[in-house]
C-alpha cells in the first residue's frame, strides 16, 4: 500500500510517541485537579466563544496542542470543587481500559467480536446480581446508559407480563406503567417511545419528602383500570435524580406482586449502594425487583458510558427483541449468554465490561463500598451544614450524595429568591471555582450539589457556602438586579 497518509495513521512509532505525551499530559491534569493546583472546577466559555475557538483551531491550531486544549477547555470532574452532575471522576485505571476498548474495537454484538469482554460481562453482571440478593436464575448485561437500559427493561416487562405480543403484532390497546412524578425523564420518554402516550404514564404523586406516595398506589391503579388502561409495570427510583430520595422499594415490590406487575428499579444513580453495608438500607426491597438498572459511570467510578441491566429471571431478556413467539428457552435449549447483542438495544457497543472487571481485579469489590459510603457520608455532612446555616434552606434531608438547597433571605419573596438563586448559580458557573447545578422543586429554584469526588471535604463545602453568601449579598445590595 502506497498511501503515505494511511501509513502515518497506523504508524506504531507515532502511536507510542503521542501516547506517552497524552499520558504525561493527563497525569499532570489529574495531579493539578485532584490536588487543586489550579483553582477552577470548570473552564467556562459561552457556546459561541467555544465554537469560534474550535473553528479557528482546525485551521490554525498545532496538532501537538490538541489534546491539551480539549482537556483544558472543559469541566474538571476530578476537582474536589466539582460537585455538580452525577458523573463520576473516572478511576484513572479505567482511562487505560477505555484506551484498550477503543484500540481493540471489538464490536461485542456477537461472541466472536469480543470473546474476553463477553465472558467478563457475565462475570461482572453476576457479581451485581448476587449483591442484589438474587439466585442463579438472574442474569445481566451491559448497555449504553441508564436511559437505554430503562427503555430496554420496560420492553422486557411488556413482553413478559402482557398476553398480547406487542413486539410482533403491534397494538391498539391502552397500556400503561406507574412511576413517581419525580422519576428521571427518561422513563417518561421510554413510555412514549413504546407508544403508551401520556395517558399511559400513570404519575404517582410524591410525599413531602419527594418519595413516591405508596399509599395511593391502589387508588391510582384502579383509576387507570377504570379508564381501560392495562398496566404492566411499576418503576421505583433509587434514588430519583433531582433530589436523591429513594422510593420505598419494599412497598412498591409488594404492590407489584399483588397486582402481577413487573417491578423495575431505576437504580442508575444509587443501585451501587448494594455494595455499602452502611447504606444498603436505602435499597431495602430491591431483591423483589424483576429488573434493576445500575450506571457504572455514576456511583462506580467508571467512565461514561456503561450501564448494567439486571434481571431476576434472565430468561426474559432473551424475549425482549425476539421475533419468535415461543422465545423462552426450554431446558434442553442452549443458553447463548455470550451473544449479548440478542439482549441489548445496541448492535455494536464498546468493551465496557473491562472497566468493571478491572476495578474488581485491582481493588476488589470493597472499592465500590468505599466510594458509595464516602460520598453518601459527605452528602449527609453537607446537609447538616446547610441545616445549621441561617442563610440557607434544605429542600429535604438528603438520603444520598445529592443535596438540594437554596439561599434564603427574610425580606425577599419567593420570586425574588428564585431569581436570586438562579443568578447566584449563573455567577458560580461563569466564575468556575465551583461547579454546582440547579433544579426546580415545587416552584422553588434550588441549587443542587452531587458529591462525586471522594476528596471533597467540609472545608470545600464551607468555602462554597461563604462564596454563595457573598455573591447573594452583592446581588441583593445592587437592587437593580433583583426586582
Ligand atoms: C442518570 C439517571 C438516568 C439516566 O442515565 P444515563 O446513563 O444518563 O442515560 C436514569 N435514571 C436515573 C435515576 C438517573 O439518575
Short mmCIF file of C-alpha atoms and ligand atoms in Angstrom, two decimals:
data_model
loop_
_atom_site.label_atom_id
_atom_site.label_comp_id
_atom_site.label_asym_id
_atom_site.label_seq_id
_atom_site.Cartn_x
_atom_site.Cartn_y
_atom_site.Cartn_z
CA UNK A 1 0.00 0.00 0.00
CA UNK A 2 1.46 3.27 -1.21
CA UNK A 3 -0.67 5.87 0.50
CA UNK A 4 1.68 7.59 2.92
CA UNK A 5 -1.14 9.23 4.81
CA UNK A 6 -2.62 5.87 5.77
CA UNK A 7 0.83 4.65 6.75
CA UNK A 8 1.07 7.65 9.02
CA UNK A 9 -2.34 6.91 10.60
CA UNK A 10 -1.19 3.42 11.57
CA UNK A 11 2.38 4.30 12.49
CA UNK A 12 3.28 2.45 15.67
CA UNK A 13 6.10 4.92 16.39
CA UNK A 14 3.69 7.84 16.25
CA UNK A 15 1.20 5.95 18.40
CA UNK A 16 3.81 5.38 21.05
CA UNK A 17 5.07 8.95 20.89
CA UNK A 18 1.59 10.52 21.05
CA UNK A 19 0.55 8.00 23.68
CA UNK A 20 3.40 8.86 26.01
CA UNK A 21 2.69 12.54 25.54
CA UNK A 22 -1.03 12.04 26.23
CA UNK A 23 -0.37 10.01 29.38
CA UNK A 24 2.08 12.60 30.67
CA UNK A 25 -0.39 15.38 29.97
CA UNK A 26 -3.29 13.53 31.62
CA UNK A 27 -1.17 12.64 34.63
CA UNK A 28 -0.34 16.31 35.07
CA UNK A 29 -4.02 17.16 34.62
CA UNK A 30 -5.03 14.65 37.29
CA UNK A 31 -2.39 15.90 39.70
CA UNK A 32 -3.44 19.52 39.14
CA UNK A 33 -7.13 18.84 39.66
CA UNK A 34 -7.06 16.27 42.44
CA UNK A 35 -4.58 18.37 44.39
CA UNK A 36 -6.28 21.62 43.42
CA UNK A 37 -3.14 23.15 41.98
CA UNK A 38 -5.39 25.17 39.74
CA UNK A 39 -8.35 26.80 41.38
CA UNK A 40 -11.10 26.09 38.90
CA UNK A 41 -13.59 23.25 38.55
CA UNK A 42 -14.82 24.37 35.14
CA UNK A 43 -13.30 26.39 32.34
CA UNK A 44 -16.49 28.21 31.39
CA UNK A 45 -16.98 29.75 27.96
CA UNK A 46 -20.29 30.56 26.37
CA UNK A 47 -21.11 28.21 23.48
CA UNK A 48 -20.46 30.76 20.73
CA UNK A 49 -16.98 31.58 22.04
CA UNK A 50 -16.20 27.91 22.30
CA UNK A 51 -17.43 27.30 18.77
CA UNK A 52 -15.24 30.09 17.42
CA UNK A 53 -12.22 28.70 19.19
CA UNK A 54 -12.63 25.27 17.66
CA UNK A 55 -13.36 26.55 14.19
CA UNK A 56 -10.17 28.54 14.40
CA UNK A 57 -8.20 25.69 15.91
CA UNK A 58 -8.98 23.40 12.98
CA UNK A 59 -7.32 25.98 10.73
CA UNK A 60 -4.52 27.30 12.85
CA UNK A 61 -4.03 25.16 15.95
CA UNK A 62 -0.97 22.95 16.40
CA UNK A 63 -1.74 19.20 16.42
CA UNK A 64 0.54 18.70 19.42
CA UNK A 65 -1.62 21.16 21.39
CA UNK A 66 -4.90 19.48 20.53
CA UNK A 67 -5.22 17.03 23.42
CA UNK A 68 -4.16 19.62 25.96
CA UNK A 69 -6.65 22.16 24.60
CA UNK A 70 -9.53 19.68 24.77
CA UNK A 71 -8.56 18.78 28.31
CA UNK A 72 -8.25 22.35 29.50
CA UNK A 73 -11.36 23.79 27.90
CA UNK A 74 -13.85 21.67 29.76
CA UNK A 75 -15.25 20.60 33.13
CA UNK A 76 -12.87 19.01 35.59
CA UNK A 77 -14.68 16.11 37.23
CA UNK A 78 -11.56 15.24 39.23
CA UNK A 79 -11.50 18.59 41.01
CA UNK A 80 -12.90 18.41 44.56
CA UNK A 81 -14.93 21.53 43.69
CA UNK A 82 -16.73 19.58 41.00
CA UNK A 83 -19.97 18.84 42.83
CA UNK A 84 -22.46 19.13 40.00
CA UNK A 85 -23.86 16.39 37.82
CA UNK A 86 -23.80 12.73 38.71
CA UNK A 87 -20.81 11.75 36.61
CA UNK A 88 -18.01 10.07 38.49
CA UNK A 89 -14.40 11.18 38.47
CA UNK A 90 -13.33 8.14 36.47
CA UNK A 91 -10.85 5.92 38.27
CA UNK A 92 -7.62 6.60 36.34
CA UNK A 93 -7.07 2.94 35.56
CA UNK A 94 -10.32 2.93 33.59
CA UNK A 95 -8.85 5.52 31.25
CA UNK A 96 -6.48 2.71 30.30
CA UNK A 97 -9.26 0.17 29.84
CA UNK A 98 -11.04 2.82 27.77
CA UNK A 99 -8.00 3.01 25.56
CA UNK A 100 -7.83 -0.77 25.24
CA UNK A 101 -11.50 -0.92 24.27
CA UNK A 102 -11.02 1.81 21.69
CA UNK A 103 -7.96 0.26 20.14
CA UNK A 104 -9.14 -3.37 20.06
CA UNK A 105 -12.54 -2.11 18.93
CA UNK A 106 -14.30 -5.45 19.19
CA UNK A 107 -17.91 -4.71 18.45
CA UNK A 108 -19.47 -7.07 21.02
CA UNK A 109 -22.65 -7.80 19.07
CA UNK A 110 -21.68 -11.43 18.71
CA UNK A 111 -19.39 -13.50 20.88
CA UNK A 112 -16.73 -13.76 18.20
CA UNK A 113 -16.41 -9.98 18.20
CA UNK A 114 -15.40 -9.69 21.83
CA UNK A 115 -14.70 -13.03 23.45
CA UNK A 116 -12.91 -11.88 26.58
CA UNK A 117 -15.19 -8.88 27.19
CA UNK A 118 -18.31 -11.03 26.64
CA UNK A 119 -17.24 -13.59 29.23
CA UNK A 120 -16.10 -10.76 31.51
CA UNK A 121 -19.53 -9.16 31.14
CA UNK A 122 -21.12 -12.31 32.51
CA UNK A 123 -18.74 -12.27 35.47
CA UNK A 124 -19.37 -8.64 36.45
CA UNK A 125 -23.13 -8.80 35.99
CA UNK A 126 -23.20 -11.97 38.09
CA UNK A 127 -21.45 -10.09 40.88
CA UNK A 128 -24.11 -7.37 40.71
CA UNK A 129 -26.99 -9.88 40.66
CA UNK A 130 -25.56 -11.64 43.68
CA UNK A 131 -25.20 -8.34 45.54
CA UNK A 132 -28.86 -7.60 44.90
CA UNK A 133 -29.64 -10.91 46.56
CA UNK A 134 -30.93 -12.88 43.57
CA UNK A 135 -30.36 -16.56 42.85
CA UNK A 136 -28.72 -18.33 39.90
CA UNK A 137 -31.64 -17.58 37.55
CA UNK A 138 -30.58 -13.94 37.48
CA UNK A 139 -28.66 -12.55 34.53
CA UNK A 140 -27.48 -9.19 33.40
CA UNK A 141 -25.85 -7.46 30.51
CA UNK A 142 -24.22 -4.12 29.88
CA UNK A 143 -25.64 -1.40 27.72
CA UNK A 144 -25.01 2.23 26.82
CA UNK A 145 -26.55 4.25 29.61
CA UNK A 146 -29.40 4.29 32.08
CA UNK A 147 -31.74 5.83 29.54
CA UNK A 148 -31.38 2.94 27.12
CA UNK A 149 -31.38 0.41 29.96
CA UNK A 150 -34.69 1.73 31.34
CA UNK A 151 -36.27 1.54 27.89
CA UNK A 152 -34.96 -1.98 27.42
CA UNK A 153 -36.27 -3.05 30.83
CA UNK A 154 -39.74 -1.71 30.05
CA UNK A 155 -39.75 -3.51 26.70
CA UNK A 156 -38.84 -6.70 28.56
CA UNK A 157 -41.60 -6.03 31.07
CA UNK A 158 -44.20 -5.54 28.36
CA UNK A 159 -43.26 -8.79 26.67
CA UNK A 160 -43.12 -10.71 29.92
CA UNK A 161 -46.34 -9.50 31.51
CA UNK A 162 -48.87 -8.99 28.74
CA UNK A 163 -50.64 -11.84 26.98
CA UNK A 164 -50.68 -9.66 23.91
CA UNK A 165 -47.44 -9.86 21.87
CA UNK A 166 -46.99 -6.17 21.10
CA UNK A 167 -43.46 -6.61 19.76
CA UNK A 168 -44.68 -8.75 16.89
CA UNK A 169 -48.29 -7.83 16.40
CA UNK A 170 -48.37 -4.16 17.39
CA UNK A 171 -51.33 -2.99 19.41
CA UNK A 172 -54.12 -0.51 19.71
CA UNK A 173 -54.73 -1.38 23.37
CA UNK A 174 -54.32 1.24 26.06
CA UNK A 175 -51.25 0.16 28.01
CA UNK A 176 -49.61 1.86 30.94
CA UNK A 177 -46.89 1.98 33.55
CA UNK A 178 -46.83 3.53 37.01
CA UNK A 179 -43.98 5.78 38.04
CA UNK A 180 -43.40 8.60 40.54
CA UNK A 181 -43.69 12.18 39.40
CA UNK A 182 -40.07 12.64 40.48
CA UNK A 183 -38.67 9.86 38.27
CA UNK A 184 -35.95 10.60 35.72
CA UNK A 185 -37.42 11.99 32.50
CA UNK A 186 -36.06 9.04 30.55
CA UNK A 187 -38.77 6.77 31.99
CA UNK A 188 -41.40 9.12 30.58
CA UNK A 189 -39.53 9.16 27.28
CA UNK A 190 -39.26 5.37 27.19
CA UNK A 191 -43.00 5.04 27.73
CA UNK A 192 -43.69 7.44 24.88
CA UNK A 193 -41.28 5.62 22.58
CA UNK A 194 -43.23 2.46 23.38
CA UNK A 195 -46.39 4.15 22.21
CA UNK A 196 -48.05 4.38 25.64
CA UNK A 197 -48.69 8.07 25.21
CA UNK A 198 -49.20 10.50 28.03
CA UNK A 199 -52.28 8.71 29.33
CA UNK A 200 -50.25 5.52 29.68
CA UNK A 201 -47.83 7.14 32.10
CA UNK A 202 -49.58 6.94 35.44
CA UNK A 203 -47.69 9.51 37.52
CA UNK A 204 -47.81 8.75 41.21
CA UNK A 205 -47.60 11.86 43.40
CA UNK A 206 -44.83 12.19 45.95
CA UNK A 207 -44.84 12.73 49.68
CA UNK A 208 -43.46 15.86 51.33
CA UNK A 209 -40.02 14.27 51.04
CA UNK A 210 -40.20 13.71 47.26
CA UNK A 211 -40.68 9.95 47.54
CA UNK A 212 -43.40 8.04 45.74
CA UNK A 213 -46.55 8.13 47.87
CA UNK A 214 -47.18 4.40 48.02
CA UNK A 215 -50.41 4.89 49.96
CA UNK A 216 -52.18 5.94 46.73
CA UNK A 217 -50.93 3.11 44.51
CA UNK A 218 -54.09 1.03 44.76
CA UNK A 219 -56.31 4.04 44.09
CA UNK A 220 -54.26 5.15 41.06
CA UNK A 221 -54.19 1.62 39.72
CA UNK A 222 -57.97 1.23 39.96
CA UNK A 223 -58.47 4.66 38.44
CA UNK A 224 -56.38 3.70 35.40
CA UNK A 225 -58.08 0.34 35.14
CA UNK A 226 -61.48 2.00 35.13
CA UNK A 227 -60.30 4.06 32.16
CA UNK A 228 -59.48 0.84 30.32
CA UNK A 229 -55.71 1.07 30.74
CA UNK A 230 -53.82 -2.18 31.23
CA UNK A 231 -50.87 -1.50 33.47
CA UNK A 232 -47.93 -3.86 33.11
CA UNK A 233 -45.10 -2.29 35.10
CA UNK A 234 -44.26 -0.07 38.02
CA UNK A 235 -40.96 1.78 38.33
CA UNK A 236 -39.25 2.70 41.60
CA UNK A 237 -36.50 5.32 41.69
CA UNK A 238 -33.39 4.52 43.69
CA UNK A 239 -32.96 7.40 44.09
CA UNK A 240 -34.77 9.96 41.95
CA UNK A 241 -32.32 12.22 40.17
CA UNK A 242 -33.35 15.70 41.24
CA UNK A 243 -33.49 15.17 45.00
CA UNK A 244 -31.61 11.91 45.54
CA UNK A 245 -34.54 10.50 47.53
CA UNK A 246 -35.26 6.77 47.43
CA UNK A 247 -38.71 5.35 46.82
CA UNK A 248 -39.92 2.68 49.22
CA UNK A 249 -38.93 -0.33 47.13
CA UNK A 250 -40.34 -2.77 49.66
CA UNK A 251 -43.83 -1.28 49.41
CA UNK A 252 -43.70 -0.92 45.63
CA UNK A 253 -42.46 -4.51 45.32
CA UNK A 254 -45.35 -5.82 47.42
CA UNK A 255 -47.84 -3.84 45.36
CA UNK A 256 -46.34 -5.16 42.11
CA UNK A 257 -46.52 -8.71 43.43
CA UNK A 258 -50.13 -8.29 44.48
CA UNK A 259 -51.19 -6.93 41.07
CA UNK A 260 -48.95 -9.13 38.96
CA UNK A 261 -46.94 -6.19 37.60
CA UNK A 262 -43.32 -6.09 36.53
CA UNK A 263 -41.31 -4.24 39.17
CA UNK A 264 -38.47 -2.23 37.71
CA UNK A 265 -35.96 -0.36 39.86
CA UNK A 266 -34.21 2.59 38.27
CA UNK A 267 -31.04 2.42 40.33
CA UNK A 268 -28.99 4.28 37.73
CA UNK A 269 -27.61 6.52 40.45
CA UNK A 270 -27.95 4.62 43.72
CA UNK A 271 -28.03 0.97 42.71
CA UNK A 272 -24.36 0.74 43.61
CA UNK A 273 -25.50 1.12 47.23
CA UNK A 274 -25.87 -2.68 47.30
CA UNK A 275 -22.12 -2.66 47.99
CA UNK A 276 -22.34 -0.40 51.06
CA UNK A 277 -23.05 -2.04 54.41
CA UNK A 278 -23.89 1.35 55.82
CA UNK A 279 -26.29 2.45 53.06
CA UNK A 280 -27.70 -0.83 51.74
CA UNK A 281 -30.85 0.01 53.69
CA UNK A 282 -31.68 2.73 51.14
CA UNK A 283 -32.39 -0.14 48.71
CA UNK A 284 -34.44 -2.30 51.05
CA UNK A 285 -36.77 -4.40 48.91
CA UNK A 286 -34.61 -4.23 45.77
CA UNK A 287 -34.45 -8.02 45.71
CA UNK A 288 -38.18 -8.02 44.91
CA UNK A 289 -37.48 -6.25 41.63
CA UNK A 290 -37.81 -8.05 38.31
CA UNK A 291 -35.21 -5.75 36.79
CA UNK A 292 -32.65 -3.24 38.06
CA UNK A 293 -30.57 -0.63 36.27
CA UNK A 294 -27.19 0.48 37.66
CA UNK A 295 -24.98 3.06 35.96
CA UNK A 296 -21.27 2.33 36.22
CA UNK A 297 -20.41 5.89 35.24
CA UNK A 298 -22.24 7.38 38.20
CA UNK A 299 -21.55 5.75 41.55
CA UNK A 300 -18.95 3.19 40.49
CA UNK A 301 -16.11 5.41 39.26
CA UNK A 302 -16.30 4.12 35.69
CA UNK A 303 -16.01 6.22 32.57
CA UNK A 304 -19.08 7.15 30.52
CA UNK A 305 -20.89 5.21 29.39
CA UNK A 306 -21.56 1.83 30.90
CA UNK A 307 -24.75 0.55 32.48
CA UNK A 308 -25.86 -2.80 33.84
CA UNK A 309 -29.38 -4.04 33.22
CA UNK A 310 -30.02 -6.91 35.59
CA UNK A 311 -32.96 -9.32 35.60
CA UNK A 312 -34.15 -11.55 38.40
CA UNK A 313 -35.09 -14.12 35.78
CA UNK A 314 -32.59 -13.80 32.96
CA UNK A 315 -34.75 -15.78 30.58
CA UNK A 316 -36.96 -12.78 29.95
CA UNK A 317 -34.06 -10.86 28.44
CA UNK A 318 -33.96 -13.35 25.58
CA UNK A 319 -37.53 -12.44 24.76
CA UNK A 320 -37.32 -8.64 24.57
CA UNK A 321 -36.31 -8.32 20.95
CA UNK A 322 -37.37 -11.76 19.79
CA UNK A 323 -39.44 -12.17 16.67
CA UNK A 324 -40.39 -15.67 17.69
CA UNK A 325 -43.42 -16.02 19.91
CA UNK A 326 -42.02 -19.06 21.71
CA UNK A 327 -38.99 -17.21 22.82
CA UNK A 328 -38.49 -18.68 26.25
CA UNK A 329 -35.76 -21.25 26.38
CA UNK A 330 -36.73 -24.75 27.29
CA UNK A 331 -34.42 -26.77 29.50
CA UNK A 332 -32.92 -28.53 26.53
CA UNK A 333 -32.11 -25.30 24.73
CA UNK A 334 -28.68 -23.90 24.86
CA UNK A 335 -28.47 -20.57 26.61
CA UNK A 336 -26.21 -18.45 24.47
CA UNK A 337 -25.49 -15.91 27.17
CA UNK A 338 -22.31 -14.96 25.35
CA UNK A 339 -24.12 -13.32 22.39
CA UNK A 340 -25.09 -10.19 24.28
CA UNK A 341 -26.34 -8.45 21.13
CA UNK A 342 -29.50 -10.54 21.29
CA UNK A 343 -30.43 -8.84 24.53
CA UNK A 344 -29.11 -5.32 24.06
CA UNK A 345 -30.65 -2.48 22.16
CA UNK A 346 -27.29 -1.81 20.55
CA UNK A 347 -25.77 -3.86 17.82
CA UNK A 348 -22.20 -2.60 18.25
CA UNK A 349 -21.18 -1.45 21.72
CA UNK A 350 -17.89 -0.78 23.48
CA UNK A 351 -15.99 -3.35 25.55
CA UNK A 352 -17.41 -1.68 28.64
CA UNK A 353 -17.25 -4.77 30.81
CA UNK A 354 -13.49 -4.47 31.12
CA UNK A 355 -13.81 -1.28 33.18
CA UNK A 356 -15.90 -3.04 35.84
CA UNK A 357 -13.72 -6.14 35.86
CA UNK A 358 -10.51 -4.15 36.15
CA UNK A 359 -11.85 -2.33 39.22
CA UNK A 360 -12.83 -5.66 40.80
CA UNK A 361 -9.49 -7.25 39.96
CA UNK A 362 -7.25 -4.37 41.05
CA UNK A 363 -9.14 -3.15 44.09
CA UNK A 364 -11.78 -5.75 44.99
CA UNK A 365 -15.47 -5.06 45.45
CA UNK A 366 -14.67 -3.14 48.65
CA UNK A 367 -13.73 -0.26 46.39
CA UNK A 368 -17.40 0.25 45.49
CA UNK A 369 -18.39 0.11 49.13
CA UNK A 370 -15.71 2.68 50.00
CA UNK A 371 -16.81 5.05 47.24
CA UNK A 372 -20.57 4.96 47.85
CA UNK A 373 -20.17 5.17 51.62
CA UNK A 374 -17.77 8.11 51.47
CA UNK A 375 -19.99 10.09 49.10
CA UNK A 376 -23.24 9.44 50.97
CA UNK A 377 -21.47 10.38 54.22
CA UNK A 378 -20.43 13.65 52.64
CA UNK A 379 -23.94 14.26 51.32
CA UNK A 380 -25.22 13.92 54.89
CA UNK A 381 -22.45 16.18 56.20
CA UNK A 382 -23.27 18.88 53.66
CA UNK A 383 -26.97 18.53 54.51
CA UNK A 384 -26.17 19.14 58.18
CA UNK A 385 -24.12 22.21 57.35
CA UNK A 386 -27.00 23.66 55.34
CA UNK A 387 -29.48 22.89 58.07
CA UNK A 388 -27.42 24.79 60.65
CA UNK A 389 -26.72 27.75 58.38
CA UNK A 390 -29.06 30.74 58.87
CA UNK A 391 -28.85 31.82 55.22
CA UNK A 392 -29.78 28.50 53.63
CA UNK A 393 -32.72 26.11 53.46
CA UNK A 394 -32.68 22.44 52.51
CA UNK A 395 -35.28 21.00 50.12
CA UNK A 396 -35.23 17.77 52.10
CA UNK A 397 -32.80 15.96 54.42
CA UNK A 398 -30.56 14.10 51.95
CA UNK A 399 -30.61 10.30 51.69
CA UNK A 400 -27.66 10.13 49.33
CA UNK A 401 -24.90 12.35 47.91
CA UNK A 402 -27.43 14.63 46.19
CA UNK A 403 -28.33 17.78 48.15
CA UNK A 404 -30.80 20.49 47.09
CA UNK A 405 -30.69 23.78 48.95
CA UNK A 406 -31.31 27.46 48.41
CA UNK A 407 -30.17 30.78 49.70
CA UNK A 408 -32.88 32.47 51.77
CA UNK A 409 -33.46 35.99 52.97
CA UNK A 410 -36.31 37.14 55.21
CA UNK A 411 -37.13 40.27 53.18
CA UNK A 412 -37.42 38.63 49.79
CA UNK A 413 -40.42 37.00 48.14
CA UNK A 414 -40.40 33.56 46.55
CA UNK A 415 -40.00 35.07 43.08
CA UNK A 416 -37.15 37.25 44.21
CA UNK A 417 -35.42 34.34 45.91
CA UNK A 418 -35.85 32.17 42.83
CA UNK A 419 -34.30 34.85 40.70
CA UNK A 420 -31.53 35.38 43.22
CA UNK A 421 -30.62 31.68 43.41
CA UNK A 422 -30.65 31.38 39.61
CA UNK A 423 -28.32 34.37 39.35
CA UNK A 424 -26.00 33.02 42.01
CA UNK A 425 -25.74 29.74 40.17
CA UNK A 426 -25.00 31.54 36.85
CA UNK A 427 -22.26 33.58 38.52
CA UNK A 428 -20.78 30.44 40.04
CA UNK A 429 -20.74 28.81 36.62
CA UNK A 430 -19.04 31.71 34.91
CA UNK A 431 -16.57 32.11 37.74
CA UNK A 432 -15.70 28.42 37.62
CA UNK A 433 -14.15 27.96 41.06
CA UNK A 434 -17.00 25.60 41.98
CA UNK A 435 -19.24 23.61 39.73
CA UNK A 436 -22.74 23.02 41.06
CA UNK A 437 -26.09 22.66 39.27
CA UNK A 438 -29.71 23.67 39.91
CA UNK A 439 -33.24 22.31 39.85
CA UNK A 440 -36.83 23.47 40.28
CA UNK A 441 -38.87 21.80 43.02
CA UNK A 442 -42.44 22.77 43.79
CA UNK A 443 -41.99 26.27 42.49
CA UNK A 444 -38.69 26.90 44.26
CA UNK A 445 -35.40 27.36 42.48
CA UNK A 446 -32.81 25.20 44.24
CA UNK A 447 -29.07 24.93 43.99
CA UNK A 448 -28.09 21.31 43.66
CA UNK A 449 -24.93 19.57 44.68
CA UNK A 450 -23.92 15.99 43.97
CA UNK A 451 -20.81 14.96 45.86
CA UNK A 452 -18.96 12.78 43.36
CA UNK A 453 -15.38 13.23 44.41
CA UNK A 454 -14.08 11.28 47.41
CA UNK A 455 -11.65 14.14 48.11
CA UNK A 456 -14.32 16.78 48.59
CA UNK A 457 -14.30 17.85 52.24
CA UNK A 458 -16.29 20.03 54.63
CA UNK A 459 -13.74 22.77 54.11
CA UNK A 460 -14.67 22.84 50.43
CA UNK A 461 -18.34 22.98 51.37
CA UNK A 462 -17.74 25.84 53.77
CA UNK A 463 -15.86 27.79 51.11
CA UNK A 464 -18.71 27.21 48.69
CA UNK A 465 -21.31 28.45 51.17
CA UNK A 466 -19.21 31.51 52.03
CA UNK A 467 -18.90 32.29 48.34
CA UNK A 468 -22.64 31.92 47.75
CA UNK A 469 -23.46 34.22 50.67
CA UNK A 470 -21.09 36.82 49.29
CA UNK A 471 -22.49 36.60 45.76
CA UNK A 472 -26.07 36.73 47.04
CA UNK A 473 -25.38 39.72 49.30
CA UNK A 474 -23.80 41.60 46.41
CA UNK A 475 -26.77 40.83 44.21
CA UNK A 476 -29.23 41.95 46.89
CA UNK A 477 -27.40 45.21 47.57
CA UNK A 478 -27.26 46.15 43.89
CA UNK A 479 -31.06 46.45 43.92
CA UNK A 480 -31.34 46.74 40.15
CA UNK A 481 -30.51 43.09 39.68
CA UNK A 482 -33.25 41.77 41.96
CA UNK A 483 -36.64 43.24 41.29
C1 LIG B 1 -28.78 9.45 35.39
C2 LIG B 1 -30.05 8.75 35.54
C3 LIG B 1 -30.67 8.16 34.44
C4 LIG B 1 -30.13 8.27 33.04
O1 LIG B 1 -28.98 7.52 32.89
P1 LIG B 1 -27.92 7.84 31.71
O2 LIG B 1 -26.83 6.86 31.98
O3 LIG B 1 -27.53 9.25 31.88
O4 LIG B 1 -28.62 7.58 30.42
C5 LIG B 1 -31.85 7.47 34.65
N1 LIG B 1 -32.39 7.40 35.88
C6 LIG B 1 -31.81 7.94 36.96
C7 LIG B 1 -32.45 7.80 38.30
C8 LIG B 1 -30.62 8.66 36.83
O5 LIG B 1 -30.05 9.22 37.90
#
